[in-house]
């Protein structure tokens, strides 16, 4: 399934400024529509992390990027889910430079005019781990877990005033 990220607007069907009722309608849509491709029944109940402002409107939307077999997140023509972090930052930086004051290089990047944030919990480089003896001894499943940190774990869209409120 592909979820489109719209800068400064929303992620998939869920848009900034929506009410809780509208968000629930979107989640029901996803649950009903994608049930046919055998996703678990309640995936979308927990998939989107939504925060609301004082007026009860969506001001922050976050989705995981690490469900590679199920979900693909795209920003314009950029595959956020399957592009390694360093390459992804370079691609998005060519559209809009990240905010150096609000970013933490290697783990968190914020693109203010896009309302876009990318996050991962740690930042090994491909070179760092692929050539290590300990890595070569891991099972395929363990290797996959270790290399998952080469990618961002979540992407979010926020309203322009979100970070000044929180």
PDB file of C-alpha atoms in Angstrom, residues 1-101:
ATOM      1  CA  UNK A   1       0.000   0.000   0.000  1.00  0.00           C
ATOM      2  CA  UNK A   2       1.268   3.464  -0.854  1.00  0.00           C
ATOM      3  CA  UNK A   3       0.640   6.462   1.378  1.00  0.00           C
ATOM      4  CA  UNK A   4       1.314   9.871  -0.142  1.00  0.00           C
ATOM      5  CA  UNK A   5       2.861  12.558   2.026  1.00  0.00           C
ATOM      6  CA  UNK A   6       1.724  16.041   1.060  1.00  0.00           C
ATOM      7  CA  UNK A   7       4.052  18.744   2.389  1.00  0.00           C
ATOM      8  CA  UNK A   8       2.363  21.101   4.868  1.00  0.00           C
ATOM      9  CA  UNK A   9      -0.980  19.356   4.229  1.00  0.00           C
ATOM     10  CA  UNK A  10      -1.169  15.781   5.450  1.00  0.00           C
ATOM     11  CA  UNK A  11      -0.366  12.111   5.133  1.00  0.00           C
ATOM     12  CA  UNK A  12      -2.648   9.995   3.001  1.00  0.00           C
ATOM     13  CA  UNK A  13      -6.306  10.813   3.632  1.00  0.00           C
ATOM     14  CA  UNK A  14      -5.559  12.517   6.962  1.00  0.00           C
ATOM     15  CA  UNK A  15      -5.001  16.260   6.689  1.00  0.00           C
ATOM     16  CA  UNK A  16      -3.903  18.997   9.055  1.00  0.00           C
ATOM     17  CA  UNK A  17      -6.909  20.871  10.440  1.00  0.00           C
ATOM     18  CA  UNK A  18      -9.271  17.858  10.399  1.00  0.00           C
ATOM     19  CA  UNK A  19     -11.512  17.104  13.357  1.00  0.00           C
ATOM     20  CA  UNK A  20     -11.370  13.832  15.312  1.00  0.00           C
ATOM     21  CA  UNK A  21     -14.575  12.670  13.611  1.00  0.00           C
ATOM     22  CA  UNK A  22     -13.083  13.223  10.147  1.00  0.00           C
ATOM     23  CA  UNK A  23      -9.910  11.381  11.187  1.00  0.00           C
ATOM     24  CA  UNK A  24     -12.005   8.428  12.369  1.00  0.00           C
ATOM     25  CA  UNK A  25     -13.781   8.370   8.995  1.00  0.00           C
ATOM     26  CA  UNK A  26     -10.375   8.209   7.277  1.00  0.00           C
ATOM     27  CA  UNK A  27      -9.198   5.394   9.543  1.00  0.00           C
ATOM     28  CA  UNK A  28     -12.428   3.478   8.852  1.00  0.00           C
ATOM     29  CA  UNK A  29     -11.849   4.002   5.123  1.00  0.00           C
ATOM     30  CA  UNK A  30      -8.326   2.603   5.344  1.00  0.00           C
ATOM     31  CA  UNK A  31      -9.452  -0.328   7.481  1.00  0.00           C
ATOM     32  CA  UNK A  32     -12.282  -1.223   5.088  1.00  0.00           C
ATOM     33  CA  UNK A  33     -10.391  -0.609   1.847  1.00  0.00           C
ATOM     34  CA  UNK A  34      -7.171  -2.365   2.776  1.00  0.00           C
ATOM     35  CA  UNK A  35      -8.811  -5.276   4.567  1.00  0.00           C
ATOM     36  CA  UNK A  36      -9.105  -6.807   1.099  1.00  0.00           C
ATOM     37  CA  UNK A  37      -5.313  -7.104   0.862  1.00  0.00           C
ATOM     38  CA  UNK A  38      -5.239  -9.088   4.098  1.00  0.00           C
ATOM     39  CA  UNK A  39      -3.826  -6.526   6.480  1.00  0.00           C
ATOM     40  CA  UNK A  40      -4.756  -7.056  10.090  1.00  0.00           C
ATOM     41  CA  UNK A  41      -8.169  -5.622  10.925  1.00  0.00           C
ATOM     42  CA  UNK A  42      -6.945  -2.992  13.355  1.00  0.00           C
ATOM     43  CA  UNK A  43      -3.654  -1.904  11.747  1.00  0.00           C
ATOM     44  CA  UNK A  44      -4.909   1.615  11.109  1.00  0.00           C
ATOM     45  CA  UNK A  45      -6.218   2.089  14.646  1.00  0.00           C
ATOM     46  CA  UNK A  46      -2.566   2.359  15.696  1.00  0.00           C
ATOM     47  CA  UNK A  47      -0.777   3.218  12.453  1.00  0.00           C
ATOM     48  CA  UNK A  48      -1.315   6.973  12.522  1.00  0.00           C
ATOM     49  CA  UNK A  49      -0.123   8.965  15.522  1.00  0.00           C
ATOM     50  CA  UNK A  50      -2.349  12.034  15.585  1.00  0.00           C
ATOM     51  CA  UNK A  51      -2.154  15.081  17.829  1.00  0.00           C
ATOM     52  CA  UNK A  52      -4.797  17.788  18.056  1.00  0.00           C
ATOM     53  CA  UNK A  53      -4.560  21.473  18.922  1.00  0.00           C
ATOM     54  CA  UNK A  54      -6.759  23.302  21.459  1.00  0.00           C
ATOM     55  CA  UNK A  55      -9.496  23.643  18.828  1.00  0.00           C
ATOM     56  CA  UNK A  56      -9.660  19.872  18.330  1.00  0.00           C
ATOM     57  CA  UNK A  57      -8.016  20.026  14.907  1.00  0.00           C
ATOM     58  CA  UNK A  58      -5.158  17.856  13.665  1.00  0.00           C
ATOM     59  CA  UNK A  59      -1.820  19.638  14.135  1.00  0.00           C
ATOM     60  CA  UNK A  60       0.546  16.629  13.868  1.00  0.00           C
ATOM     61  CA  UNK A  61       0.448  13.352  11.900  1.00  0.00           C
ATOM     62  CA  UNK A  62       3.122  10.653  12.172  1.00  0.00           C
ATOM     63  CA  UNK A  63       3.403   7.262  10.500  1.00  0.00           C
ATOM     64  CA  UNK A  64       6.013   4.511  10.784  1.00  0.00           C
ATOM     65  CA  UNK A  65       8.316   3.974   7.814  1.00  0.00           C
ATOM     66  CA  UNK A  66       9.642   0.604   8.886  1.00  0.00           C
ATOM     67  CA  UNK A  67       6.776  -1.608   7.689  1.00  0.00           C
ATOM     68  CA  UNK A  68       8.466  -2.092   4.330  1.00  0.00           C
ATOM     69  CA  UNK A  69       6.430  -5.128   3.353  1.00  0.00           C
ATOM     70  CA  UNK A  70       3.102  -3.427   4.044  1.00  0.00           C
ATOM     71  CA  UNK A  71       3.362   0.339   3.679  1.00  0.00           C
ATOM     72  CA  UNK A  72       5.298   2.590   1.308  1.00  0.00           C
ATOM     73  CA  UNK A  73       5.433   6.306   2.094  1.00  0.00           C
ATOM     74  CA  UNK A  74       6.106   8.652  -0.819  1.00  0.00           C
ATOM     75  CA  UNK A  75       6.867  12.356  -0.913  1.00  0.00           C
ATOM     76  CA  UNK A  76       6.528  13.601  -4.479  1.00  0.00           C
ATOM     77  CA  UNK A  77       8.499  10.893  -6.359  1.00  0.00           C
ATOM     78  CA  UNK A  78      10.724  10.059  -3.392  1.00  0.00           C
ATOM     79  CA  UNK A  79      10.244   6.679  -1.711  1.00  0.00           C
ATOM     80  CA  UNK A  80      10.753   7.531   1.957  1.00  0.00           C
ATOM     81  CA  UNK A  81      10.290   3.954   3.133  1.00  0.00           C
ATOM     82  CA  UNK A  82      12.913   2.290   0.935  1.00  0.00           C
ATOM     83  CA  UNK A  83      15.557   5.010   0.604  1.00  0.00           C
ATOM     84  CA  UNK A  84      18.478   4.983   3.029  1.00  0.00           C
ATOM     85  CA  UNK A  85      18.598   7.982   5.357  1.00  0.00           C
ATOM     86  CA  UNK A  86      21.672   9.721   3.931  1.00  0.00           C
ATOM     87  CA  UNK A  87      20.366   9.529   0.362  1.00  0.00           C
ATOM     88  CA  UNK A  88      16.878  10.561   1.469  1.00  0.00           C
ATOM     89  CA  UNK A  89      18.135  13.684   3.234  1.00  0.00           C
ATOM     90  CA  UNK A  90      20.112  14.664   0.129  1.00  0.00           C
ATOM     91  CA  UNK A  91      17.028  14.239  -2.076  1.00  0.00           C
ATOM     92  CA  UNK A  92      14.713  16.246   0.178  1.00  0.00           C
ATOM     93  CA  UNK A  93      17.434  18.851   0.799  1.00  0.00           C
ATOM     94  CA  UNK A  94      17.458  19.494  -2.964  1.00  0.00           C
ATOM     95  CA  UNK A  95      13.799  20.554  -2.633  1.00  0.00           C
ATOM     96  CA  UNK A  96      14.051  22.329   0.704  1.00  0.00           C
ATOM     97  CA  UNK A  97      16.921  22.652   3.177  1.00  0.00           C
ATOM     98  CA  UNK A  98      16.340  21.187   6.616  1.00  0.00           C
ATOM     99  CA  UNK A  99      16.179  23.480   9.638  1.00  0.00           C
ATOM    100  CA  UNK A 100      19.575  23.076  11.297  1.00  0.00           C
ATOM    101  CA  UNK A 101      18.374  24.640  14.561  1.00  0.00           C
TER     102      UNK A 101
END
